[in-house]
């Protein structure tokens, strides 16, 4: 359906064609509740994408050094994050590729045992838009089954790896009966996802590159990719997002990675965010699934 007609250049596409492309997956009704649970003013949804070794494996990489970086996420990152969440009694959502869950099943059982949510994050962090529909569908179904088998809890939400959403992704999410997605960015409030103009009943909990630690901190030894924003500046950006969400009576959603935020020199960012939100009495810390449910059922 994304084939361009004939050999036309994009500037030659007929209006019908670009309208169909744009309209395929779209934001529908805005889910903006009058207030959040227990009359709170702002919802805070923290998420951690536990990619671990799959960032290297996904690209066919076999670098033992980069695989060890992934293992750091399991050995240091996740335990440090869980300890912090426990200290402040904050629930969060972890998105876990099935291969990472199979490599570290005890980590997933601990996460669920401590009251957090686990959502689908692909099989091996594959890029959905590079896959044929049948392969994407097969991997997504197996990923859901794998997480359920390990944790005994059926996941209800999905974050596409690298937020890479294919033309087939939403239909597969609907087939899986998921209640929400958290990969798209058409709004700051939750909204209903529309597929070719039809309501799907699936809620989007929108993400943003601005609220993603990887954008500021990723590095690659052999490419020019380097962190360029000091940790205190990243905290400042996140705090501004949080304060504005609070003023708005909206949602503050944040994406982090155990092998990125978990370092001694960076974990203070997460703690400061939690402390700042906790300093107000009318903030609701919730999992993404809880936010999606509340937003949809209490939309003004
Ligand atoms: Zn990821």
PDB file of C-alpha atoms and ligand atoms in Angstrom:
ATOM      1  CA  UNK A   1       0.000   0.000   0.000  1.00  0.00           C
ATOM      2  CA  UNK A   2       3.037   2.231   0.291  1.00  0.00           C
ATOM      3  CA  UNK A   3       4.098   1.618  -3.289  1.00  0.00           C
ATOM      4  CA  UNK A   4       4.402   4.829  -5.175  1.00  0.00           C
ATOM      5  CA  UNK A   5       2.295   4.748  -8.296  1.00  0.00           C
ATOM      6  CA  UNK A   6       4.400   3.878 -11.320  1.00  0.00           C
ATOM      7  CA  UNK A   7       7.729   5.626 -11.347  1.00  0.00           C
ATOM      8  CA  UNK A   8       6.411   8.970 -10.232  1.00  0.00           C
ATOM      9  CA  UNK A   9       8.511  11.214  -8.053  1.00  0.00           C
ATOM     10  CA  UNK A  10       6.883  12.270  -4.763  1.00  0.00           C
ATOM     11  CA  UNK A  11       6.221  15.748  -6.152  1.00  0.00           C
ATOM     12  CA  UNK A  12       4.257  14.095  -8.982  1.00  0.00           C
ATOM     13  CA  UNK A  13       2.092  11.900  -6.749  1.00  0.00           C
ATOM     14  CA  UNK A  14      -1.636  12.407  -7.203  1.00  0.00           C
ATOM     15  CA  UNK A  15      -3.450  13.903  -4.213  1.00  0.00           C
ATOM     16  CA  UNK A  16      -5.306  10.640  -3.621  1.00  0.00           C
ATOM     17  CA  UNK A  17      -1.992   8.850  -3.141  1.00  0.00           C
ATOM     18  CA  UNK A  18      -0.431  11.151  -0.550  1.00  0.00           C
ATOM     19  CA  UNK A  19      -3.719  11.481   1.287  1.00  0.00           C
ATOM     20  CA  UNK A  20      -3.901   7.690   1.588  1.00  0.00           C
ATOM     21  CA  UNK A  21      -0.320   7.485   2.859  1.00  0.00           C
ATOM     22  CA  UNK A  22      -0.874  10.137   5.510  1.00  0.00           C
ATOM     23  CA  UNK A  23      -4.275   8.786   6.511  1.00  0.00           C
ATOM     24  CA  UNK A  24      -3.257   5.151   7.011  1.00  0.00           C
ATOM     25  CA  UNK A  25      -2.377   5.392  10.728  1.00  0.00           C
ATOM     26  CA  UNK A  26      -3.651   8.554  12.325  1.00  0.00           C
ATOM     27  CA  UNK A  27      -4.494  10.165  15.657  1.00  0.00           C
ATOM     28  CA  UNK A  28      -8.229  10.145  16.315  1.00  0.00           C
ATOM     29  CA  UNK A  29     -10.113  11.256  19.405  1.00  0.00           C
ATOM     30  CA  UNK A  30      -7.996  12.958  22.081  1.00  0.00           C
ATOM     31  CA  UNK A  31      -8.179  11.255  25.457  1.00  0.00           C
ATOM     32  CA  UNK A  32      -7.765  14.193  27.815  1.00  0.00           C
ATOM     33  CA  UNK A  33      -9.217  13.416  31.252  1.00  0.00           C
ATOM     34  CA  UNK A  34     -10.513  16.211  33.495  1.00  0.00           C
ATOM     35  CA  UNK A  35      -8.336  14.788  36.226  1.00  0.00           C
ATOM     36  CA  UNK A  36      -6.236  11.719  36.845  1.00  0.00           C
ATOM     37  CA  UNK A  37      -6.741   8.978  39.416  1.00  0.00           C
ATOM     38  CA  UNK A  38      -7.806  10.176  42.879  1.00  0.00           C
ATOM     39  CA  UNK A  39      -8.308  13.685  41.559  1.00  0.00           C
ATOM     40  CA  UNK A  40      -4.635  14.203  40.739  1.00  0.00           C
ATOM     41  CA  UNK A  41      -3.558  16.916  38.333  1.00  0.00           C
ATOM     42  CA  UNK A  42      -0.753  15.234  36.398  1.00  0.00           C
ATOM     43  CA  UNK A  43       0.163  11.677  35.428  1.00  0.00           C
ATOM     44  CA  UNK A  44       3.802  10.566  35.372  1.00  0.00           C
ATOM     45  CA  UNK A  45       4.586   7.473  33.276  1.00  0.00           C
ATOM     46  CA  UNK A  46       8.196   6.302  33.410  1.00  0.00           C
ATOM     47  CA  UNK A  47       9.403   3.681  30.947  1.00  0.00           C
ATOM     48  CA  UNK A  48      12.608   1.726  30.469  1.00  0.00           C
ATOM     49  CA  UNK A  49      13.418  -0.096  27.241  1.00  0.00           C
ATOM     50  CA  UNK A  50      15.508  -3.092  28.357  1.00  0.00           C
ATOM     51  CA  UNK A  51      17.166  -3.689  24.995  1.00  0.00           C
ATOM     52  CA  UNK A  52      20.333  -5.122  26.531  1.00  0.00           C
ATOM     53  CA  UNK A  53      22.224  -7.317  24.027  1.00  0.00           C
ATOM     54  CA  UNK A  54      19.577  -7.013  21.285  1.00  0.00           C
ATOM     55  CA  UNK A  55      20.809  -3.614  20.079  1.00  0.00           C
ATOM     56  CA  UNK A  56      23.936  -5.404  18.855  1.00  0.00           C
ATOM     57  CA  UNK A  57      22.228  -8.624  17.723  1.00  0.00           C
ATOM     58  CA  UNK A  58      19.531  -6.810  15.743  1.00  0.00           C
ATOM     59  CA  UNK A  59      22.130  -5.516  13.312  1.00  0.00           C
ATOM     60  CA  UNK A  60      23.763  -8.911  12.973  1.00  0.00           C
ATOM     61  CA  UNK A  61      26.556  -7.680  15.226  1.00  0.00           C
ATOM     62  CA  UNK A  62      28.796 -10.090  17.104  1.00  0.00           C
ATOM     63  CA  UNK A  63      30.979  -7.596  18.973  1.00  0.00           C
ATOM     64  CA  UNK A  64      31.739  -9.073  22.375  1.00  0.00           C
ATOM     65  CA  UNK A  65      32.473  -5.588  23.669  1.00  0.00           C
ATOM     66  CA  UNK A  66      29.062  -4.262  22.642  1.00  0.00           C
ATOM     67  CA  UNK A  67      27.352  -7.397  23.950  1.00  0.00           C
ATOM     68  CA  UNK A  68      29.017  -6.734  27.304  1.00  0.00           C
ATOM     69  CA  UNK A  69      27.513  -3.249  27.227  1.00  0.00           C
ATOM     70  CA  UNK A  70      24.139  -4.953  26.899  1.00  0.00           C
ATOM     71  CA  UNK A  71      24.901  -7.195  29.836  1.00  0.00           C
ATOM     72  CA  UNK A  72      25.656  -4.086  31.917  1.00  0.00           C
ATOM     73  CA  UNK A  73      21.980  -3.200  31.448  1.00  0.00           C
ATOM     74  CA  UNK A  74      21.015  -6.441  33.147  1.00  0.00           C
ATOM     75  CA  UNK A  75      23.735  -6.571  35.824  1.00  0.00           C
ATOM     76  CA  UNK A  76      23.841  -2.919  36.874  1.00  0.00           C
ATOM     77  CA  UNK A  77      21.241  -0.808  35.064  1.00  0.00           C
ATOM     78  CA  UNK A  78      18.032  -2.627  35.881  1.00  0.00           C
ATOM     79  CA  UNK A  79      18.900  -3.414  39.540  1.00  0.00           C
ATOM     80  CA  UNK A  80      19.874   0.228  40.124  1.00  0.00           C
ATOM     81  CA  UNK A  81      16.647   1.444  38.548  1.00  0.00           C
ATOM     82  CA  UNK A  82      14.511  -1.051  40.478  1.00  0.00           C
ATOM     83  CA  UNK A  83      16.130  -0.013  43.765  1.00  0.00           C
ATOM     84  CA  UNK A  84      15.320   3.619  43.033  1.00  0.00           C
ATOM     85  CA  UNK A  85      11.731   2.869  42.061  1.00  0.00           C
ATOM     86  CA  UNK A  86      11.303   0.849  45.247  1.00  0.00           C
ATOM     87  CA  UNK A  87      12.764   3.599  47.437  1.00  0.00           C
ATOM     88  CA  UNK A  88      10.207   6.082  46.132  1.00  0.00           C
ATOM     89  CA  UNK A  89       7.407   3.536  45.674  1.00  0.00           C
ATOM     90  CA  UNK A  90       6.988   4.363  41.993  1.00  0.00           C
ATOM     91  CA  UNK A  91       5.572   1.949  39.387  1.00  0.00           C
ATOM     92  CA  UNK A  92       7.012   1.916  35.879  1.00  0.00           C
ATOM     93  CA  UNK A  93       6.816   0.093  32.561  1.00  0.00           C
ATOM     94  CA  UNK A  94       9.639  -1.952  31.047  1.00  0.00           C
ATOM     95  CA  UNK A  95       9.582  -2.785  27.319  1.00  0.00           C
ATOM     96  CA  UNK A  96      11.556  -5.960  26.721  1.00  0.00           C
ATOM     97  CA  UNK A  97      12.508  -7.674  23.431  1.00  0.00           C
ATOM     98  CA  UNK A  98      11.715 -11.394  23.673  1.00  0.00           C
ATOM     99  CA  UNK A  99      15.364 -12.333  23.141  1.00  0.00           C
ATOM    100  CA  UNK A 100      16.401 -10.090  26.064  1.00  0.00           C
ATOM    101  CA  UNK A 101      13.680 -11.717  28.180  1.00  0.00           C
ATOM    102  CA  UNK A 102      14.914 -15.192  27.234  1.00  0.00           C
ATOM    103  CA  UNK A 103      18.505 -14.188  28.095  1.00  0.00           C
ATOM    104  CA  UNK A 104      17.427 -12.669  31.431  1.00  0.00           C
ATOM    105  CA  UNK A 105      14.202 -14.360  32.591  1.00  0.00           C
ATOM    106  CA  UNK A 106      14.858 -13.725  36.303  1.00  0.00           C
ATOM    107  CA  UNK A 107      15.069  -9.999  35.620  1.00  0.00           C
ATOM    108  CA  UNK A 108      11.605 -10.027  34.053  1.00  0.00           C
ATOM    109  CA  UNK A 109      10.090 -12.047  36.878  1.00  0.00           C
ATOM    110  CA  UNK A 110      11.580  -9.636  39.405  1.00  0.00           C
ATOM    111  CA  UNK A 111      10.199  -6.619  37.534  1.00  0.00           C
ATOM    112  CA  UNK A 112       6.676  -8.049  37.478  1.00  0.00           C
ATOM    113  CA  UNK A 113       7.028  -9.284  41.062  1.00  0.00           C
ATOM    114  CA  UNK A 114       7.803  -5.743  42.195  1.00  0.00           C
ATOM    115  CA  UNK A 115       4.594  -4.422  40.676  1.00  0.00           C
ATOM    116  CA  UNK A 116       5.843  -3.009  37.388  1.00  0.00           C
ATOM    117  CA  UNK A 117       4.473  -3.590  33.907  1.00  0.00           C
ATOM    118  CA  UNK A 118       6.257  -5.387  31.058  1.00  0.00           C
ATOM    119  CA  UNK A 119       5.299  -4.557  27.489  1.00  0.00           C
ATOM    120  CA  UNK A 120       6.205  -6.020  24.100  1.00  0.00           C
ATOM    121  CA  UNK A 121       9.318  -4.603  22.391  1.00  0.00           C
ATOM    122  CA  UNK A 122       9.805  -6.902  19.403  1.00  0.00           C
ATOM    123  CA  UNK A 123      11.655 -10.205  19.138  1.00  0.00           C
ATOM    124  CA  UNK A 124      15.290  -9.137  18.696  1.00  0.00           C
ATOM    125  CA  UNK A 125      14.705  -5.372  18.413  1.00  0.00           C
ATOM    126  CA  UNK A 126      14.002  -5.813  14.698  1.00  0.00           C
ATOM    127  CA  UNK A 127      12.919  -2.878  12.557  1.00  0.00           C
ATOM    128  CA  UNK A 128       9.297  -3.533  11.655  1.00  0.00           C
ATOM    129  CA  UNK A 129       9.321  -1.420   8.523  1.00  0.00           C
ATOM    130  CA  UNK A 130      12.089  -3.632   7.096  1.00  0.00           C
ATOM    131  CA  UNK A 131       9.992  -6.800   7.478  1.00  0.00           C
ATOM    132  CA  UNK A 132       7.350  -8.464   5.313  1.00  0.00           C
ATOM    133  CA  UNK A 133       3.941  -8.392   7.010  1.00  0.00           C
ATOM    134  CA  UNK A 134       3.918 -12.120   7.816  1.00  0.00           C
ATOM    135  CA  UNK A 135       7.337 -11.973   9.488  1.00  0.00           C
ATOM    136  CA  UNK A 136       6.376  -8.933  11.573  1.00  0.00           C
ATOM    137  CA  UNK A 137       3.144 -10.637  12.634  1.00  0.00           C
ATOM    138  CA  UNK A 138       4.862 -13.906  13.517  1.00  0.00           C
ATOM    139  CA  UNK A 139       7.536 -12.146  15.613  1.00  0.00           C
ATOM    140  CA  UNK A 140       5.012  -9.973  17.440  1.00  0.00           C
ATOM    141  CA  UNK A 141       2.801 -12.943  18.330  1.00  0.00           C
ATOM    142  CA  UNK A 142       5.781 -14.992  19.490  1.00  0.00           C
ATOM    143  CA  UNK A 143       7.093 -12.047  21.499  1.00  0.00           C
ATOM    144  CA  UNK A 144       3.783 -11.696  23.365  1.00  0.00           C
ATOM    145  CA  UNK A 145       3.694 -15.439  24.069  1.00  0.00           C
ATOM    146  CA  UNK A 146       7.327 -15.467  25.226  1.00  0.00           C
ATOM    147  CA  UNK A 147       6.837 -12.615  27.703  1.00  0.00           C
ATOM    148  CA  UNK A 148       3.670 -14.257  29.025  1.00  0.00           C
ATOM    149  CA  UNK A 149       5.422 -17.602  29.372  1.00  0.00           C
ATOM    150  CA  UNK A 150       8.275 -16.072  31.375  1.00  0.00           C
ATOM    151  CA  UNK A 151       6.320 -13.651  33.583  1.00  0.00           C
ATOM    152  CA  UNK A 152       2.891 -15.380  33.710  1.00  0.00           C
ATOM    153  CA  UNK A 153       1.356 -12.035  32.765  1.00  0.00           C
ATOM    154  CA  UNK A 154      -0.019 -11.358  29.288  1.00  0.00           C
ATOM    155  CA  UNK A 155       1.304  -8.019  27.988  1.00  0.00           C
ATOM    156  CA  UNK A 156      -1.362  -5.477  26.979  1.00  0.00           C
ATOM    157  CA  UNK A 157       0.857  -2.878  25.328  1.00  0.00           C
ATOM    158  CA  UNK A 158       3.566  -2.599  22.717  1.00  0.00           C
ATOM    159  CA  UNK A 159       6.416  -0.240  21.997  1.00  0.00           C
ATOM    160  CA  UNK A 160       7.874  -0.905  18.570  1.00  0.00           C
ATOM    161  CA  UNK A 161      11.675  -1.243  18.640  1.00  0.00           C
ATOM    162  CA  UNK A 162      13.255   2.101  17.740  1.00  0.00           C
ATOM    163  CA  UNK A 163       9.652   3.408  17.494  1.00  0.00           C
ATOM    164  CA  UNK A 164       9.700   1.990  13.980  1.00  0.00           C
ATOM    165  CA  UNK A 165       6.059   1.487  13.010  1.00  0.00           C
ATOM    166  CA  UNK A 166       5.305  -0.392   9.771  1.00  0.00           C
ATOM    167  CA  UNK A 167       2.127  -0.089   7.651  1.00  0.00           C
ATOM    168  CA  UNK A 168       1.091  -3.466   9.143  1.00  0.00           C
ATOM    169  CA  UNK A 169       1.878  -2.812  12.818  1.00  0.00           C
ATOM    170  CA  UNK A 170      -1.476  -1.406  13.933  1.00  0.00           C
ATOM    171  CA  UNK A 171      -3.491  -4.219  12.334  1.00  0.00           C
ATOM    172  CA  UNK A 172      -1.324  -6.764  14.157  1.00  0.00           C
ATOM    173  CA  UNK A 173      -1.780  -4.922  17.453  1.00  0.00           C
ATOM    174  CA  UNK A 174      -5.524  -5.062  16.922  1.00  0.00           C
ATOM    175  CA  UNK A 175      -5.378  -8.778  16.117  1.00  0.00           C
ATOM    176  CA  UNK A 176      -3.409  -9.299  19.353  1.00  0.00           C
ATOM    177  CA  UNK A 177      -6.120  -7.466  21.293  1.00  0.00           C
ATOM    178  CA  UNK A 178      -3.678  -4.963  22.795  1.00  0.00           C
ATOM    179  CA  UNK A 179      -5.149  -2.078  24.751  1.00  0.00           C
ATOM    180  CA  UNK A 180      -2.444   0.416  23.908  1.00  0.00           C
ATOM    181  CA  UNK A 181       0.626   1.325  21.850  1.00  0.00           C
ATOM    182  CA  UNK A 182       3.482   3.593  22.908  1.00  0.00           C
ATOM    183  CA  UNK A 183       5.532   4.297  19.775  1.00  0.00           C
ATOM    184  CA  UNK A 184       3.978   7.317  18.059  1.00  0.00           C
ATOM    185  CA  UNK A 185       4.028  11.042  18.702  1.00  0.00           C
ATOM    186  CA  UNK A 186       1.015  12.851  17.248  1.00  0.00           C
ATOM    187  CA  UNK A 187       0.070  14.531  20.542  1.00  0.00           C
ATOM    188  CA  UNK A 188       1.060  15.196  24.158  1.00  0.00           C
ATOM    189  CA  UNK A 189      -2.202  13.661  25.387  1.00  0.00           C
ATOM    190  CA  UNK A 190      -3.235  10.060  24.845  1.00  0.00           C
ATOM    191  CA  UNK A 191      -5.396   9.466  21.792  1.00  0.00           C
ATOM    192  CA  UNK A 192      -7.228   6.759  19.875  1.00  0.00           C
ATOM    193  CA  UNK A 193      -5.366   5.212  16.950  1.00  0.00           C
ATOM    194  CA  UNK A 194      -7.238   5.252  13.643  1.00  0.00           C
ATOM    195  CA  UNK A 195      -6.543   2.726  10.882  1.00  0.00           C
ATOM    196  CA  UNK A 196      -7.573   3.933   7.403  1.00  0.00           C
ATOM    197  CA  UNK A 197     -10.110   6.229   9.022  1.00  0.00           C
ATOM    198  CA  UNK A 198     -11.609   3.589  11.314  1.00  0.00           C
ATOM    199  CA  UNK A 199     -11.501   3.555  15.101  1.00  0.00           C
ATOM    200  CA  UNK A 200      -9.359   0.735  16.480  1.00  0.00           C
ATOM    201  CA  UNK A 201     -10.095   1.046  20.209  1.00  0.00           C
ATOM    202  CA  UNK A 202      -6.312   1.085  20.781  1.00  0.00           C
ATOM    203  CA  UNK A 203      -4.969   3.965  22.847  1.00  0.00           C
ATOM    204  CA  UNK A 204      -1.710   5.681  21.999  1.00  0.00           C
ATOM    205  CA  UNK A 205       0.470   6.724  24.953  1.00  0.00           C
ATOM    206  CA  UNK A 206       2.611   9.127  22.957  1.00  0.00           C
ATOM    207  CA  UNK A 207       6.398   9.242  23.143  1.00  0.00           C
ATOM    208  CA  UNK A 208       8.823  11.939  21.960  1.00  0.00           C
ATOM    209  CA  UNK A 209      12.513  12.020  21.053  1.00  0.00           C
ATOM    210  CA  UNK A 210      12.821  15.025  23.359  1.00  0.00           C
ATOM    211  CA  UNK A 211      11.872  12.780  26.283  1.00  0.00           C
ATOM    212  CA  UNK A 212      14.273   9.926  25.445  1.00  0.00           C
ATOM    213  CA  UNK A 213      17.654   9.527  27.165  1.00  0.00           C
ATOM    214  CA  UNK A 214      19.175   7.761  24.132  1.00  0.00           C
ATOM    215  CA  UNK A 215      18.937  10.905  22.016  1.00  0.00           C
ATOM    216  CA  UNK A 216      21.318  12.759  24.346  1.00  0.00           C
ATOM    217  CA  UNK A 217      23.631   9.999  25.524  1.00  0.00           C
ATOM    218  CA  UNK A 218      24.187   7.440  22.760  1.00  0.00           C
ATOM    219  CA  UNK A 219      27.720   6.958  21.476  1.00  0.00           C
ATOM    220  CA  UNK A 220      29.452   4.759  18.929  1.00  0.00           C
ATOM    221  CA  UNK A 221      33.214   4.342  19.030  1.00  0.00           C
ATOM    222  CA  UNK A 222      33.542   3.895  15.274  1.00  0.00           C
ATOM    223  CA  UNK A 223      31.047   6.457  14.103  1.00  0.00           C
ATOM    224  CA  UNK A 224      30.839  10.156  14.869  1.00  0.00           C
ATOM    225  CA  UNK A 225      27.963   9.579  17.282  1.00  0.00           C
ATOM    226  CA  UNK A 226      28.845  11.086  20.686  1.00  0.00           C
ATOM    227  CA  UNK A 227      26.924  12.444  23.670  1.00  0.00           C
ATOM    228  CA  UNK A 228      26.830  16.217  23.335  1.00  0.00           C
ATOM    229  CA  UNK A 229      24.405  17.254  26.068  1.00  0.00           C
ATOM    230  CA  UNK A 230      25.640  17.300  29.669  1.00  0.00           C
ATOM    231  CA  UNK A 231      23.521  15.233  32.093  1.00  0.00           C
ATOM    232  CA  UNK A 232      22.410  18.373  33.999  1.00  0.00           C
ATOM    233  CA  UNK A 233      21.068  19.857  30.777  1.00  0.00           C
ATOM    234  CA  UNK A 234      19.157  16.656  30.043  1.00  0.00           C
ATOM    235  CA  UNK A 235      17.641  16.863  33.516  1.00  0.00           C
ATOM    236  CA  UNK A 236      16.673  20.467  32.807  1.00  0.00           C
ATOM    237  CA  UNK A 237      14.866  19.466  29.594  1.00  0.00           C
ATOM    238  CA  UNK A 238      12.999  16.650  31.350  1.00  0.00           C
ATOM    239  CA  UNK A 239      12.051  18.912  34.291  1.00  0.00           C
ATOM    240  CA  UNK A 240      10.659  21.539  31.928  1.00  0.00           C
ATOM    241  CA  UNK A 241       8.581  18.848  30.211  1.00  0.00           C
ATOM    242  CA  UNK A 242       7.343  17.662  33.613  1.00  0.00           C
ATOM    243  CA  UNK A 243       6.516  21.143  34.925  1.00  0.00           C
ATOM    244  CA  UNK A 244       4.647  22.064  31.742  1.00  0.00           C
ATOM    245  CA  UNK A 245       2.700  18.798  31.837  1.00  0.00           C
ATOM    246  CA  UNK A 246       1.768  19.568  35.435  1.00  0.00           C
ATOM    247  CA  UNK A 247       0.627  23.106  34.583  1.00  0.00           C
ATOM    248  CA  UNK A 248      -1.394  21.635  31.719  1.00  0.00           C
ATOM    249  CA  UNK A 249      -3.007  18.951  33.845  1.00  0.00           C
ATOM    250  CA  UNK A 250      -1.577  16.484  31.368  1.00  0.00           C
ATOM    251  CA  UNK A 251       0.724  13.517  31.020  1.00  0.00           C
ATOM    252  CA  UNK A 252       4.482  13.414  31.531  1.00  0.00           C
ATOM    253  CA  UNK A 253       5.826  10.331  29.731  1.00  0.00           C
ATOM    254  CA  UNK A 254       9.551   9.531  29.744  1.00  0.00           C
ATOM    255  CA  UNK A 255      11.623   6.889  27.910  1.00  0.00           C
ATOM    256  CA  UNK A 256      14.926   5.644  29.314  1.00  0.00           C
ATOM    257  CA  UNK A 257      17.253   2.668  28.823  1.00  0.00           C
ATOM    258  CA  UNK A 258      18.984   0.697  31.602  1.00  0.00           C
ATOM    259  CA  UNK A 259      22.292   0.681  29.689  1.00  0.00           C
ATOM    260  CA  UNK A 260      22.092   4.443  29.154  1.00  0.00           C
ATOM    261  CA  UNK A 261      20.563   6.056  32.257  1.00  0.00           C
ATOM    262  CA  UNK A 262      21.906   3.466  34.715  1.00  0.00           C
ATOM    263  CA  UNK A 263      25.393   4.982  35.124  1.00  0.00           C
ATOM    264  CA  UNK A 264      26.584   6.508  38.386  1.00  0.00           C
ATOM    265  CA  UNK A 265      26.869   9.901  36.706  1.00  0.00           C
ATOM    266  CA  UNK A 266      23.384   9.798  35.173  1.00  0.00           C
ATOM    267  CA  UNK A 267      21.021   7.961  37.515  1.00  0.00           C
ATOM    268  CA  UNK A 268      20.528  11.207  39.469  1.00  0.00           C
ATOM    269  CA  UNK A 269      18.410  12.414  36.538  1.00  0.00           C
ATOM    270  CA  UNK A 270      15.800   9.771  37.250  1.00  0.00           C
ATOM    271  CA  UNK A 271      15.949  10.409  40.984  1.00  0.00           C
ATOM    272  CA  UNK A 272      15.561  14.175  40.562  1.00  0.00           C
ATOM    273  CA  UNK A 273      12.573  13.669  38.262  1.00  0.00           C
ATOM    274  CA  UNK A 274      10.902  11.420  40.825  1.00  0.00           C
ATOM    275  CA  UNK A 275      11.709  13.751  43.736  1.00  0.00           C
ATOM    276  CA  UNK A 276      10.449  16.776  41.840  1.00  0.00           C
ATOM    277  CA  UNK A 277       7.181  15.057  40.939  1.00  0.00           C
ATOM    278  CA  UNK A 278       6.855  13.701  44.492  1.00  0.00           C
ATOM    279  CA  UNK A 279       7.247  17.208  45.902  1.00  0.00           C
ATOM    280  CA  UNK A 280       3.734  17.879  44.642  1.00  0.00           C
ATOM    281  CA  UNK A 281       0.913  15.975  46.268  1.00  0.00           C
ATOM    282  CA  UNK A 282      -1.340  15.795  43.234  1.00  0.00           C
ATOM    283  CA  UNK A 283       0.787  13.740  40.856  1.00  0.00           C
ATOM    284  CA  UNK A 284      -0.140  10.193  39.886  1.00  0.00           C
ATOM    285  CA  UNK A 285       2.707   7.794  39.119  1.00  0.00           C
ATOM    286  CA  UNK A 286       1.354   5.017  36.920  1.00  0.00           C
ATOM    287  CA  UNK A 287       2.312   2.379  34.409  1.00  0.00           C
ATOM    288  CA  UNK A 288       1.641   3.048  30.750  1.00  0.00           C
ATOM    289  CA  UNK A 289      -1.203   0.508  30.825  1.00  0.00           C
ATOM    290  CA  UNK A 290      -2.834   2.334  33.751  1.00  0.00           C
ATOM    291  CA  UNK A 291      -2.451   5.693  32.022  1.00  0.00           C
ATOM    292  CA  UNK A 292      -3.961   4.342  28.796  1.00  0.00           C
ATOM    293  CA  UNK A 293      -6.930   2.855  30.661  1.00  0.00           C
ATOM    294  CA  UNK A 294      -7.606   5.961  32.711  1.00  0.00           C
ATOM    295  CA  UNK A 295      -7.234   8.374  29.805  1.00  0.00           C
ATOM    296  CA  UNK A 296      -9.592   6.398  27.593  1.00  0.00           C
ATOM    297  CA  UNK A 297     -12.286   5.790  30.184  1.00  0.00           C
ATOM    298  CA  UNK A 298     -12.220   9.333  31.630  1.00  0.00           C
ATOM    299  CA  UNK A 299     -11.745  11.369  28.476  1.00  0.00           C
ATOM    300  CA  UNK A 300     -13.499  14.705  28.849  1.00  0.00           C
TER     301      UNK A 300
HETATM  302 ZN1  LIG B   1      14.532  -0.475  22.313  1.00  0.00          ZN
END
